[in-house]
């Protein structure tokens, strides 16, 4: 797959995006057979062939110097092109922030369609081209390259902080539901768009989390309910208040014309290759994903059983989590504007946390610092990616800001401090205090 991005001063835009396989159409005059998907589709055929041929030539040429690591990007005066071999001989492309976006394009395709190779096995090139066209025609319209930043490079997961007792309640809830509804293979539990529990492998949860928080949840946004006393009129199941509803599948269980079709996802594609129904069910600010084998037909009766079992319990759990969160906030005192802002990422469990981002969605990246400082964070991350050793970088920006990057034991921390007259020693001490108070001194370099 390959993509080109027009390079403007402030807002990058997608110039082209294509998927190709150089082993197809190897004879002269059959070059168009290599092209499996091309955006924009109205581009003249010879230009498509020319662009794909250029990418293929660059990749082959750079293999001469490093057979195992061919070219990742090509920068010219007017645009950039990025290359990524998603599967054997199937190409896509990009670098740093945009390289991460390109890899995510493939991961999102794979989540809902499976691998290129499986499509080829099921229906040959024609089926693969149909799948690519159907998926990327819509997905590319959701790409907003101008809002991409360091969080897109990490592709991490925000975890909701919980006390042990509430966490055990959630674990007990998941166990009870999986025992009562034995068809469920995997469960994931989220609150306020943050993950609390997941039975999926990390890489599968990472891309599912991205889909939930940037696509599905925003489409079903509603006023958040705080505590049990809500002005909304809930359904009543027994003696329990019931705010539960399906975000995928039937919009209304009482509708006699309701459709019981759920989106299908593919997980463990490197191993057991499982195709699953994705049921997403929400009550107040809590959402649960239930994944069931796609070979099972989901009926009205099953959905009514799930609704009756999960709705009341999830409503109570959501209320408990909200109350516990509010208690913890009162104990910690009122929020004060700190002198520092930070981004933290743990490569081992994909946990990320940012006090720099006020809002981060697929189309908006609203940060509390200047774009120039965000660019410095990206540059530090590029330096970290070049070496395996633990490292620390401190940068004095042209303004009054200091930028500090720490990499240690699979963790990365980026700190922005606004201290006009501070020196290097004082900045280092301030970062040490941050590590001690926010991260319990977890293995960061002295």
Coordinates of C-alpha atoms in Angstrom, one line a residue:
X1 CA 0.0 0.0 0.0
X2 CA 1.3 3.5 -0.7
X3 CA 0.2 7.0 0.0
X4 CA 1.3 10.4 -0.8
X5 CA 0.9 13.5 1.3
X6 CA 1.1 17.0 -0.1
X7 CA 3.5 19.0 2.1
X8 CA 2.1 22.5 3.0
X9 CA 3.3 24.8 5.6
X10 CA 0.6 24.1 8.2
X11 CA -2.0 21.5 7.0
X12 CA -0.9 18.3 5.4
X13 CA -3.5 16.8 3.0
X14 CA -3.8 13.3 1.5
X15 CA -2.7 13.5 -2.1
X16 CA -3.0 9.7 -3.0
X17 CA -3.4 6.4 -1.3
X18 CA -3.0 3.0 -2.9
X19 CA -2.5 -0.7 -2.3
X20 CA -0.4 -2.8 -4.7
X21 CA 1.3 -6.1 -5.0
X22 CA 4.4 -6.2 -7.3
X23 CA 4.0 -9.9 -8.0
X24 CA 0.7 -9.3 -9.9
X25 CA 0.9 -8.1 -13.5
X26 CA 4.6 -8.8 -14.0
X27 CA 4.2 -9.0 -17.8
X28 CA 4.6 -5.9 -19.9
X29 CA 1.2 -4.3 -20.6
X30 CA -0.3 -5.9 -17.5
X31 CA 1.0 -3.4 -14.9
X32 CA -2.5 -2.2 -13.9
X33 CA -3.1 -5.7 -12.4
X34 CA -0.6 -4.7 -9.6
X35 CA -3.0 -2.0 -8.4
X36 CA -5.5 -3.4 -5.9
X37 CA -6.9 0.0 -4.7
X38 CA -6.2 3.6 -5.7
X39 CA -7.5 6.8 -4.2
X40 CA -8.5 9.1 -5.7
X41 CA -10.2 6.7 -8.2
X42 CA -10.6 9.2 -10.9
X43 CA -6.9 9.5 -11.6
X44 CA -6.0 8.5 -15.1
X45 CA -4.8 4.9 -15.5
X46 CA -1.3 5.7 -16.8
X47 CA -0.7 8.1 -13.9
X48 CA -1.7 5.3 -11.4
X49 CA 0.7 2.9 -13.1
X50 CA 3.5 5.5 -13.1
X51 CA 3.1 6.3 -9.4
X52 CA 3.0 2.6 -8.4
X53 CA 6.0 1.9 -10.6
X54 CA 8.0 4.7 -8.9
X55 CA 7.2 3.3 -5.5
X56 CA 8.2 -0.2 -6.6
X57 CA 11.4 1.0 -8.1
X58 CA 12.4 2.9 -5.0
X59 CA 11.7 -0.1 -2.8
X60 CA 13.7 -2.4 -5.0
X61 CA 16.6 0.0 -5.4
X62 CA 16.9 0.5 -1.6
X63 CA 16.9 -3.3 -1.1
X64 CA 20.3 -3.3 -2.7
X65 CA 21.8 -1.5 0.3
X66 CA 19.7 -3.2 3.0
X67 CA 17.7 -6.3 1.9
X68 CA 15.8 -6.6 5.2
X69 CA 14.9 -2.9 5.6
X70 CA 13.8 -1.3 2.3
X71 CA 12.8 2.4 2.0
X72 CA 10.2 3.7 4.4
X73 CA 9.7 7.2 2.8
X74 CA 10.6 9.5 -0.1
X75 CA 10.6 13.3 0.4
X76 CA 10.6 15.7 -2.5
X77 CA 10.1 19.4 -2.8
X78 CA 6.3 19.2 -3.2
X79 CA 5.2 16.0 -1.4
X80 CA 6.2 13.0 0.7
X81 CA 5.5 9.4 0.1
X82 CA 5.6 6.7 2.8
X83 CA 5.9 2.9 2.3
X84 CA 4.8 0.0 4.4
X85 CA 4.8 -3.7 3.6
X86 CA 1.6 -4.8 5.5
X87 CA 1.8 -8.4 4.5
X88 CA 4.3 -10.4 2.2
X89 CA 4.4 -8.4 -1.1
X90 CA 1.4 -6.3 -0.2
X91 CA 2.5 -2.6 0.1
X92 CA 1.2 0.5 2.0
X93 CA 3.4 3.5 3.3
X94 CA 4.4 6.7 5.6
X95 CA 7.0 7.9 8.4
X96 CA 7.0 9.1 12.1
X97 CA 3.5 10.4 12.8
X98 CA 2.2 9.7 9.3
X99 CA 3.9 6.3 9.3
X100 CA 1.9 5.4 12.4
X101 CA -1.3 6.6 10.7
X102 CA -0.6 4.4 7.7
X103 CA 0.1 1.3 9.9
X104 CA -3.2 2.1 11.7
X105 CA -5.0 2.2 8.3
X106 CA -4.0 -1.4 7.7
X107 CA -4.7 -2.5 11.3
X108 CA -8.3 -1.0 11.1
X109 CA -8.8 -2.7 7.8
X110 CA -7.7 -6.0 9.3
X111 CA -9.9 -5.6 12.3
X112 CA -13.1 -5.6 10.2
X113 CA -12.0 -7.6 7.1
X114 CA -9.2 -10.0 8.1
X115 CA -5.9 -10.2 6.3
X116 CA -5.2 -9.6 2.6
X117 CA -4.0 -13.1 2.3
X118 CA -7.3 -14.6 3.7
X119 CA -9.3 -12.6 1.2
X120 CA -7.1 -13.9 -1.6
X121 CA -7.7 -17.5 -0.4
X122 CA -11.5 -17.0 -0.2
X123 CA -12.1 -15.2 -3.5
X124 CA -8.9 -14.2 -5.3
X125 CA -7.8 -10.7 -6.4
X126 CA -11.4 -9.7 -7.2
X127 CA -12.7 -10.3 -3.7
X128 CA -9.7 -8.5 -2.2
X129 CA -10.2 -5.5 -4.4
X130 CA -13.9 -5.3 -3.5
X131 CA -13.0 -5.4 0.2
X132 CA -10.3 -2.7 -0.2
X133 CA -12.6 -0.4 -2.2
X134 CA -15.6 -0.8 0.2
X135 CA -13.4 -0.2 3.4
X136 CA -11.0 2.5 2.3
X137 CA -13.5 4.5 0.3
X138 CA -15.2 5.5 3.6
X139 CA -12.2 5.2 6.0
X140 CA -10.0 7.6 4.1
X141 CA -12.6 10.3 4.5
X142 CA -12.2 10.1 8.2
X143 CA -8.4 10.7 8.1
X144 CA -7.4 14.2 9.5
X145 CA -3.7 14.4 9.1
X146 CA -3.5 17.9 10.5
X147 CA -4.7 16.6 13.9
X148 CA -2.0 13.8 14.2
X149 CA 0.7 14.1 16.9
X150 CA 2.7 12.0 19.3
X151 CA -0.3 10.1 20.7
X152 CA -0.9 8.7 17.1
X153 CA 2.7 7.4 17.1
X154 CA 2.1 5.5 20.4
X155 CA -1.4 4.3 19.6
X156 CA -1.8 3.6 23.3
X157 CA -4.7 3.0 25.6
X158 CA -6.0 5.3 28.4
X159 CA -6.7 3.3 31.5
X160 CA -9.3 4.4 34.1
X161 CA -7.8 4.7 37.6
X162 CA -9.7 2.6 40.1
X163 CA -9.5 1.5 43.7
X164 CA -9.0 -2.2 44.3
X165 CA -12.5 -2.9 45.6
X166 CA -14.3 -1.3 42.6
X167 CA -11.9 -3.2 40.3
X168 CA -12.8 -6.5 41.9
X169 CA -16.5 -5.7 41.5
X170 CA -15.9 -5.2 37.7
X171 CA -13.9 -8.4 37.5
X172 CA -16.7 -10.3 39.4
X173 CA -19.3 -8.8 37.0
X174 CA -17.3 -10.0 33.9
X175 CA -17.0 -13.5 35.4
X176 CA -20.7 -13.7 36.2
X177 CA -21.8 -12.6 32.7
X178 CA -19.3 -14.9 30.9
X179 CA -20.5 -17.8 33.1
X180 CA -24.2 -17.1 32.5
X181 CA -23.8 -16.4 28.8
X182 CA -21.3 -19.1 27.8
X183 CA -21.3 -18.0 24.1
X184 CA -19.2 -15.0 25.1
X185 CA -15.5 -15.6 24.2
X186 CA -14.0 -12.2 25.1
X187 CA -15.1 -9.2 27.2
X188 CA -13.8 -5.6 27.4
X189 CA -15.0 -3.1 30.0
X190 CA -14.6 0.7 29.6
X191 CA -15.7 3.8 31.6
X192 CA -15.6 7.4 30.3
X193 CA -13.8 6.1 27.2
X194 CA -11.0 4.6 29.3
X195 CA -10.2 0.9 29.5
X196 CA -10.6 -1.0 32.8
X197 CA -10.7 -4.7 31.8
X198 CA -9.9 -6.6 28.6
X199 CA -9.7 -10.3 27.7
X200 CA -8.2 -9.6 24.2
X201 CA -4.6 -9.7 23.2
X202 CA -2.9 -6.2 23.5
X203 CA -2.6 -5.5 19.8
X204 CA -6.2 -6.5 19.1
X205 CA -7.5 -4.4 22.0
X206 CA -5.3 -1.4 20.9
X207 CA -7.0 -1.1 17.5
X208 CA -10.5 -2.0 18.9
X209 CA -10.0 0.8 21.5
X210 CA -9.1 3.2 18.7
X211 CA -12.3 2.3 16.8
X212 CA -14.5 2.6 19.9
X213 CA -13.2 5.9 21.2
X214 CA -12.8 7.7 17.8
X215 CA -15.7 6.3 15.8
X216 CA -18.4 4.3 17.7
X217 CA -18.7 6.2 21.0
X218 CA -18.7 9.7 19.4
X219 CA -21.6 8.6 17.2
X220 CA -23.6 7.7 20.3
X221 CA -22.6 10.5 22.6
X222 CA -25.2 11.4 25.3
X223 CA -25.3 13.6 28.4
X224 CA -23.2 11.9 31.1
X225 CA -25.2 10.7 34.1
X226 CA -23.7 11.2 37.5
X227 CA -24.8 8.9 40.3
X228 CA -28.1 7.0 40.7
X229 CA -30.4 10.0 40.8
X230 CA -30.9 10.8 37.1
X231 CA -33.5 13.0 35.5
X232 CA -33.8 10.5 32.6
X233 CA -36.5 7.9 32.9
X234 CA -34.9 4.5 33.0
X235 CA -36.5 1.2 32.2
X236 CA -37.2 -0.9 35.3
X237 CA -36.0 -4.5 35.4
X238 CA -37.3 -6.1 38.7
X239 CA -36.4 -3.6 41.4
X240 CA -33.3 -2.3 39.6
X241 CA -33.0 0.8 37.5
X242 CA -31.9 0.0 34.0
X243 CA -30.2 2.4 31.7
X244 CA -28.7 -0.2 29.4
X245 CA -28.8 -0.1 25.6
X246 CA -27.1 -1.7 22.6
X247 CA -24.6 0.6 20.6
X248 CA -24.2 -2.1 18.0
X249 CA -27.1 -4.4 16.8
X250 CA -30.7 -3.6 17.6
X251 CA -31.5 0.1 18.4
X252 CA -34.7 -0.9 20.2
X253 CA -35.4 -4.5 21.4
X254 CA -39.2 -3.8 21.5
X255 CA -39.3 -3.0 17.8
X256 CA -40.8 -6.1 16.0
X257 CA -38.7 -5.1 12.9
X258 CA -35.4 -4.9 14.9
X259 CA -32.4 -6.4 13.1
X260 CA -30.1 -8.6 15.1
X261 CA -27.0 -8.0 13.0
X262 CA -23.7 -7.0 14.6
X263 CA -20.4 -5.9 13.1
X264 CA -17.8 -8.6 12.7
X265 CA -14.2 -8.3 13.7
X266 CA -11.1 -10.4 13.2
X267 CA -8.7 -11.0 16.1
X268 CA -5.6 -13.2 16.7
X269 CA -4.9 -13.1 12.9
X270 CA -1.3 -14.3 13.4
X271 CA -2.5 -17.4 15.3
X272 CA -6.0 -18.9 15.6
X273 CA -7.6 -16.3 13.3
X274 CA -11.0 -15.8 14.9
X275 CA -14.0 -14.0 13.4
X276 CA -16.3 -12.6 16.0
X277 CA -19.6 -10.7 16.5
X278 CA -18.9 -7.4 18.3
X279 CA -21.7 -6.5 20.8
X280 CA -21.2 -3.1 22.4
X281 CA -23.6 -2.4 25.3
X282 CA -23.7 0.8 27.4
X283 CA -25.2 2.0 30.6
X284 CA -24.5 5.6 31.7
X285 CA -20.8 6.1 31.3
X286 CA -19.9 2.4 31.3
X287 CA -19.6 0.4 28.1
X288 CA -18.9 -3.4 27.7
X289 CA -17.8 -5.2 24.6
X290 CA -18.9 -8.8 24.3
X291 CA -17.3 -10.9 21.5
X292 CA -19.0 -14.1 20.3
X293 CA -17.9 -16.5 17.5
X294 CA -19.3 -15.4 14.1
X295 CA -20.4 -19.0 13.5
X296 CA -23.1 -18.5 16.1
X297 CA -26.4 -16.9 14.9
X298 CA -27.4 -14.2 17.4
X299 CA -31.2 -14.1 18.0
X300 CA -33.7 -11.8 19.6
X301 CA -34.0 -14.2 22.6
X302 CA -30.2 -14.0 23.2
X303 CA -30.2 -10.2 23.0
X304 CA -33.2 -10.0 25.4
X305 CA -31.4 -12.3 27.8
X306 CA -28.2 -10.2 27.6
X307 CA -30.1 -7.0 28.1
X308 CA -32.0 -8.3 31.1
X309 CA -28.8 -9.7 32.7
X310 CA -26.3 -7.0 32.0
X311 CA -28.5 -3.8 32.0
X312 CA -29.3 -3.6 35.7
X313 CA -25.9 -4.8 36.9
X314 CA -24.0 -2.4 34.6
X315 CA -26.2 0.5 35.7
X316 CA -25.3 -0.1 39.3
X317 CA -21.6 -0.6 38.5
X318 CA -21.5 2.7 36.5
X319 CA -23.0 4.5 39.4
X320 CA -20.5 2.9 41.9
X321 CA -17.6 3.9 39.7
X322 CA -18.8 7.4 39.4
X323 CA -19.3 7.8 43.1
X324 CA -15.9 6.3 43.9
X325 CA -14.2 8.6 41.3
X326 CA -15.9 11.7 42.8
X327 CA -14.8 10.7 46.4
X328 CA -11.2 10.3 45.2
X329 CA -11.4 13.7 43.6
X330 CA -12.6 15.3 46.8
X331 CA -9.9 13.7 48.8
X332 CA -7.2 14.9 46.4
X333 CA -8.5 18.4 46.6
X334 CA -9.3 21.0 43.9
X335 CA -7.4 20.8 40.6
X336 CA -4.6 23.3 40.3
X337 CA -2.8 24.4 37.2
X338 CA 0.6 22.7 37.4
X339 CA 3.8 24.2 36.2
X340 CA 4.4 21.2 34.0
X341 CA 2.4 19.2 31.4
X342 CA 3.4 15.7 30.3
X343 CA 2.7 12.7 28.0
X344 CA 3.5 9.2 29.3
X345 CA 3.6 5.9 27.4
X346 CA 4.3 2.4 28.6
X347 CA 5.3 0.0 25.7
X348 CA 4.7 -3.1 27.8
X349 CA 0.9 -2.6 28.5
X350 CA 0.2 0.3 26.0
X351 CA -0.9 2.6 28.8
X352 CA -0.8 6.3 27.9
X353 CA -1.6 9.4 29.8
X354 CA -1.6 13.1 28.7
X355 CA -2.1 16.3 30.5
X356 CA -1.2 18.2 27.3
X357 CA -4.3 17.2 25.4
X358 CA -7.6 18.8 26.4
X359 CA -9.4 16.9 23.6
X360 CA -8.2 14.2 21.2
X361 CA -10.5 12.7 18.6
X362 CA -10.0 11.4 15.1
X363 CA -10.6 14.9 13.7
X364 CA -9.4 17.2 16.5
X365 CA -6.2 17.4 18.5
X366 CA -6.8 20.2 21.0
X367 CA -3.6 20.8 23.1
X368 CA -2.7 23.3 25.7
X369 CA 0.7 24.0 24.3
X370 CA 2.1 25.6 21.1
X371 CA 2.4 23.4 18.0
X372 CA 6.2 24.2 18.0
X373 CA 6.5 22.4 21.3
X374 CA 4.5 19.4 20.0
X375 CA 7.0 19.2 17.1
X376 CA 9.9 19.1 19.6
X377 CA 8.2 16.2 21.4
X378 CA 8.0 14.4 18.0
X379 CA 11.7 15.1 17.3
X380 CA 12.7 13.7 20.7
X381 CA 10.6 10.6 20.0
X382 CA 12.4 10.1 16.7
X383 CA 15.8 10.3 18.5
X384 CA 14.5 7.7 21.1
X385 CA 13.5 5.3 18.2
X386 CA 17.0 5.2 16.8
X387 CA 18.6 3.7 19.9
X388 CA 17.7 0.8 22.2
X389 CA 19.4 2.2 25.3
X390 CA 17.7 4.2 28.1
X391 CA 18.1 7.9 27.4
X392 CA 17.3 11.4 28.5
X393 CA 17.1 14.6 26.4
X394 CA 16.6 18.1 27.7
X395 CA 15.7 21.0 25.3
X396 CA 15.5 24.7 26.0
X397 CA 12.9 26.2 23.6
X398 CA 13.2 29.7 22.1
X399 CA 10.3 30.7 24.4
X400 CA 10.3 30.3 28.2
X401 CA 9.7 26.6 28.0
X402 CA 11.9 23.6 28.8
X403 CA 11.1 20.2 27.1
X404 CA 12.4 17.0 28.7
X405 CA 12.2 13.5 27.3
X406 CA 13.0 10.3 29.4
X407 CA 13.2 6.8 28.0
X408 CA 13.7 4.0 30.5
X409 CA 12.7 0.3 30.8
X410 CA 10.1 0.4 27.9
X411 CA 8.6 3.6 29.2
X412 CA 8.7 7.1 27.8
X413 CA 7.9 10.4 29.5
X414 CA 7.8 13.8 27.8
X415 CA 7.5 16.9 30.1
X416 CA 7.0 20.5 29.2
X417 CA 7.8 23.1 31.9
X418 CA 7.2 26.8 31.8
X419 CA 10.0 28.1 34.0
X420 CA 11.6 31.2 32.5
X421 CA 14.6 31.6 34.8
X422 CA 15.3 28.0 35.7
X423 CA 18.6 26.4 35.0
X424 CA 19.4 22.8 33.9
X425 CA 19.8 21.5 37.5
X426 CA 16.5 23.0 38.6
X427 CA 14.6 21.6 35.6
X428 CA 16.1 18.1 36.3
X429 CA 15.0 18.4 40.0
X430 CA 11.5 19.4 38.9
X431 CA 11.2 16.4 36.6
X432 CA 12.4 14.1 39.4
X433 CA 9.6 15.4 41.7
X434 CA 7.1 14.8 38.9
X435 CA 8.3 11.2 38.6
X436 CA 8.1 10.7 42.3
X437 CA 4.5 12.1 42.7
X438 CA 2.9 11.0 39.5
X439 CA 4.7 7.7 38.7
X440 CA 6.0 6.4 42.0
X441 CA 9.6 6.5 40.7
X442 CA 9.0 3.7 38.3
X443 CA 12.4 3.0 37.0
X444 CA 13.2 6.4 35.5
X445 CA 16.8 7.4 35.2
X446 CA 18.4 9.5 38.0

